[in-house]
Amino acid sequence: MDEKKKKKADSVLKRVDVTTIILLFFLAVIMAYYTMLQAEMKQNIIAEREVIATKSANQINEYLSTGVDIINVASYTLDDMIRKGRSHEEMLEFLRNQSAATEHITKGNSEGIYAVVEDVFLDGTGWIPYDGYVPQKRPWYGGAMANIGEVAVVDPYLDAKTNTMMITLAKSLCDVKSVAAMDFSLGYLQNMTEELAVNGDSDIEIVMDRKYQVVAHSDRGEVGKSYLTEEGTFGRALVDKLRSSEERYFSFRYGDAEYIVYTMPVANSWRCLSVFDATATFAQLRRTLVLTIFVLLLVVSILLFIMTHYEQKARLAQEYNQKAENAAAANEAKSAFLSNMSHEIRTPINAVLGMNEMILRESSEPNVIEYSENIRTAGNTLLGLINDILDFSKIEAGKLEIIPVEYDLSSMLNDLVNMVHTRADAKGLTLVVDFDQETPKCLFGDEVRVKQVITNILTNAVKYTEKGSVTLTVGFERIAAEPDSVLLVVAVKDTGIGIKPEDREKLFSKFERIEERRNRNIEGTGLGLAITLNLLEKMGSVLEVESTYGVGSTFSFKLRQRVVKWEPLGDYKAAYQALLKGHKKYQEKFTAPEAAVLMVDDNPMNLTVFKSLIKKTKIKVDTAGSGDEGLLLAQAKKYDIIFLDHMMPHKDGIETLHELKAQQAGPNADTPVICLTANAISGAREQYIATGFDDYLTKPIDAGRLEEMLLDYLPEGKIQAAGAEAAVQQENLAIPENLEPLKGLAWLDLALGIKNSGSVEGYLPLLKIFYDSIEEMAADIEGFYAERNLNDYTIKVHALKSSARIIGAKDFGEEAQMLENAGKAGNMDYIRAHHEDFLETYRGFKVQLAAVFGTGQSALEAEKPEADKELMESVYEELRAAAEEMDCDRLEDIFTEMEAYCIPAKEEELYQKLRQAAAHYDYDTIVTLLDEQ
């Protein structure tokens, strides 16, 4: 009996532990989401305040500039009168006239101008000073003399008569002892702050001087107060926070209220503050948090109740040794319960996993990422138990869209057959494919949704077929009224269990399966066909069903698709069988020493890769680093093929192509032009051909595809057989000894880089160029980011993406791709969030690569013989000759030959500069450096 109590106690403790873990997991996710939502809400408020604060600051500066202009004009005239020796009476008359004009211009905000000229006080407003009044002792006089030649703004003061804040603008005159001044009312600023509060633009609007005295306030009673001298007031709390914050915005609490403040500097070191009472907003957010936690506790309580209930039933089954049929009944009841409950618990789980995915994508903190990975693992386990029951909710919410694109039917069918073939083989089923060879292969429609529909039908056929076969039939019917379109006819026939007539109504029902008892071991909930039906309806079609119970079923549909090209599908079955046997990339071996091609790309590494990949063909390659340089070369020489990079600064590949074709008298008007691009998207070939290209290649360049394209476009008379050399495919490339320090780096796949470069010999110079250009490239990207030059920023990141992929930095290349996509879409929020981490990662590569390419000698470098003085002089002469002839191949050969020598320390700096210039094809710099040495 004691043993039973102990087991029961252990079971309770275990259940409590599991419940605690689940509760803590969901609470942590909710708090993370709440923090993110609160930060986002605060940012939205700050953005609104920035507009208002900027508007207020501009109005203040504009208002003060009016007074500055008036005092400057008056000062210029008084200076002229002093120089000409005019009398004080004439000057006083001028001040009276100017005061009348000033009062009119400022709309009564200033009564006029007064001055001290040669120790005589002259007042254009008619004010008579009291006995003992000494203007030289007034603050406005001292301020002007302390700022000779500039307009001084005297600190605000509260006018006793008008209860209005006033300032005095004063300026010293040409004799450096006379001063002109005017009093300027800040009543306009007061009215402006009151209007902003009344209109709801801000809750409180404040203008303070540099001593934290209130110049203007939406509450007129606050005007003139010095918040810095107060204790325990709202104003003092505001000033304390303002003095401790270095940002343009901040938040603080006072009493039970929470405020967000945006501050902008204005003239004379004043500050304009827009204050927003966010108490109600954040209170609502906190109420939502409390409600969410309450719901979470309720769900956990239900789960705890379920676990307790199930445990009691299991324990009773053990104690009373119930029969197998009772255990099966209990299991059946549990399954039914979980099926009903899954609808209720899938929604919060999906929300949790969705928020967790945002954390994984946007967070760079290791501990947060580790925690999120644990959440994702646990969440996916739960989802695996619940299955895909609620995916149909997206369709019901109307969020599913049909997006037509050009697509290749043969590619889609290949994916479908490969997908279902494995499942059919696992069940011992025969997969039969029957495709009409005359079906046009290039169509226009929603490729993703069409594939999803066929996939759902195929997987269902395999699920419910225990023996026999599954047949996929694809054909087409012409549409007489629409000659450019066809009806794509698709049918899936199986020899499965079939469907009873009374179960037909359940076939497309949500959350319901036919013959649930018989099919209880089949995964899924029957939503697949409901989704399929909805998708077909959105694309203007309908799913037809023919079924005989116990014999099998046929699901079919006809879908209208526009024909892009009438090229037939062909014998797909034979092609598929060949594919199953495993096809090998065909690599023709040839040489073409008489052929010449031009490669245009702004990325030096891409140029080097291209030359390395076709080096063994002996084709002559000229390279250009820009569209303009390529046009000059194309105008002077005939080429057999021209390769143009798509994305280049100043003049992209398409613009260069159009100018090339416009050279009617040029030698390359009819030369085949191939586009090089990193955008391997569906329909890309057709897009580039439409702009005038003959074909396109994706980057990183595939050596086999490049060779095939050369064979397609080079003149047949220039192609020669290479002999009986056999193509050797190396599955594992040997890493050279000098790259040993880079082995094991998580970000660098050396084998992939060597493969992309064509050989180890071709890879080393590319990796060296990548290393040498890190600082320059990072500085360029940083500069374009600081200048908000989004176009050039995107182009530079695009170039870096290509370089990274070539050397084997695949993950970093993907990060660059995301930044490039954001740049093309104008998504500055994404760029701001990832720019700094991206550059920090990039610059960090130099430290690791320095183990191979650093200035210090490695053990391998120490074994090389040092180049003597005569050899270095000879090398410099050859470099000069190659640079003057713009012979990039000769330059590359010279530096390759010098890899066998250790460069003397006194020559290292010059040699590296020469090598860097050669990598960028900067021939002028090479000659200049050699002239200066």
C-alpha angles and dihedrals in degrees: 000000000000089000091055091050090050092051090048092050091048090050092051092049091049091050091049090050092051092046091049092051092049092047094048090047094055093041091054092050092047092049091049090051091046091052091049092048092048091050091048092049091049091050091052091052091047091051090054092047091051091062093049094044091048091049092050093047092050091051091050093049091046092050094049092046089062091062092043090054092050095050091046093053092047091048093052091053094046090049089055093048092050091051091050092048096241117176126258089246090059091048091049090051089051091050091051092052092044091049091054090051091045093053089052095046094048092043092238097314090118128035093206148274132310132181148187109228118179090341091307117120112224118185118191091190092064096245114151114213120234122245113286093023107149111186092193088067094053120105092239092058093047092047092053093049090049090055103044111195094007132093108253121209112212116216113270121266133189113250108227095209100048100024085228127132112248135189131194123225113202137174133185117239131228096275089058092230102066121080135194119204145168135194114235125198119225091200090111090059089050091053090047093053091048092050092050090054094044092049091051095244088128136356094229126013118193136178115196132183123227091273090056092252114149109249096173132002136179084233103061091204091068095058113118096018119133104219093192091067095050126093127215096354131128089249093054092048089050093050093046091054091044092053093049096047124083094186128089089241136037141163131223141168126237117182108320094333130093121210136192116205130194115195129195127186116235135181121316092021091292121146131220114209125195110195122197123192103224095172096109093043095053092040089059090049091051091049088053089051092051091048091049092051089049091053090047091053089049092052092047090049090053091049090048090051090050092049092048092048093049092046092053091051092048092048092049089050090056095044097049097032093229119203123266092253091058090050090050090050090052091049090049091051091049092050092050090048093051090048091055094043095048092077091058099045100039092072097061091040091053090049092050093049091046092054090044090055089055089053091050093050099044105031122088097180111111096216092050092048091049091050091047092050089055089050091050092050093050093043094050090051090055092046090051088059095045094043123202097312099140103039086106089070091079090060093046090051090056093238096124114102133192110227113184120207137161111273141173111243092203091058091050093049090048090055092047095049093046090050098049096035093072093050093047092049091051090058095041092248126148115237112210120191120195112180124171104237092211093060109120108249101203109068139162118230144091099307093184095053095042089052091047092053094049091043092054092050093045095048091048090051091053092044095054098038114088098177139359123041148313117220124201113197123188125180140134144235125209120238112223094202093047111043093179094056139062138194108247105217115205127176133174117197125186138179092223135127096295126212128280115232091241090055095055092094091055093052096089098026120123119246093005134103130195118248092005093182094054094043099041092120093055114097121236136048103251096261093121095081093044089055091045092053091050093049092050091049090053089052093048099257140103135221115240122201130199117178141164115196111246093009107065146264140259122208117190143163140179117222127188112231128174115239115234095180130005093222105139124241093236130197097338094168093060091045091050093050089051089050091052090055088058120258124225124217109258110233113183114206112220144138129218108183092165094052123097129196133182121221117196118189133137091218112083091203092058089052091052092048092051093051092046094051095055099031094108092055088066090225113157109244126197117188135203129190097210142024093254092051090049092051091053092052092045091052092054102041140036115239131190094216133007120206115202126191111226102216112050130144121256094005121026127207096266093052090047091050092052092050090047092053089047090062093095093172093041122109094238103052090115099031114125110254120204122198118224114206142156091217105099098174132148110278094013094129092055092048094053093044089052089058092053106272119132094217143332140235126204124227134269081052115237108225094214094049091047091052092049091051092050089053090049097050107028116094109264092230092063096052117094131186112256096215131247098319110142121223109243115202112207113203093188117035115211113241111228119240095246090060094053093106089062096053114115097022106147094217099046125068102193094186092053091048092051090048092050091049095050096237145011090260090054093046100056096062090046092052089047091052090049090051095046094048098050097096095042095046093045091050091051093050091046091050095050089048092052091048091047086234094157096174097056090037089058092046093051092048088048090055092047090050091057092047092049093050092048095054092046101261090133100160092047088049089056090052089052089049090055091050090047091051090050090050092051091049093046090239100158092167091065092044093050091049095051107024099090096045090046093055093042090055091046095051089046090065090069092063091054095042090049087076086074105023103027122124092253116087118252121214089262092051091050090060093058119095114251116248108244126222095265092052093049091050090051091049091051091051092051092046091052092050093048092047093049089051091043088232103161093176092057091048091052092049092051093053091044091054091049091057086084091063135064111236114231114252093241090054097042098091095049092043093053091048090052091049092049091050091049091051088057093042089240098155095168092057091052092054092045093050092050091048091053097047 
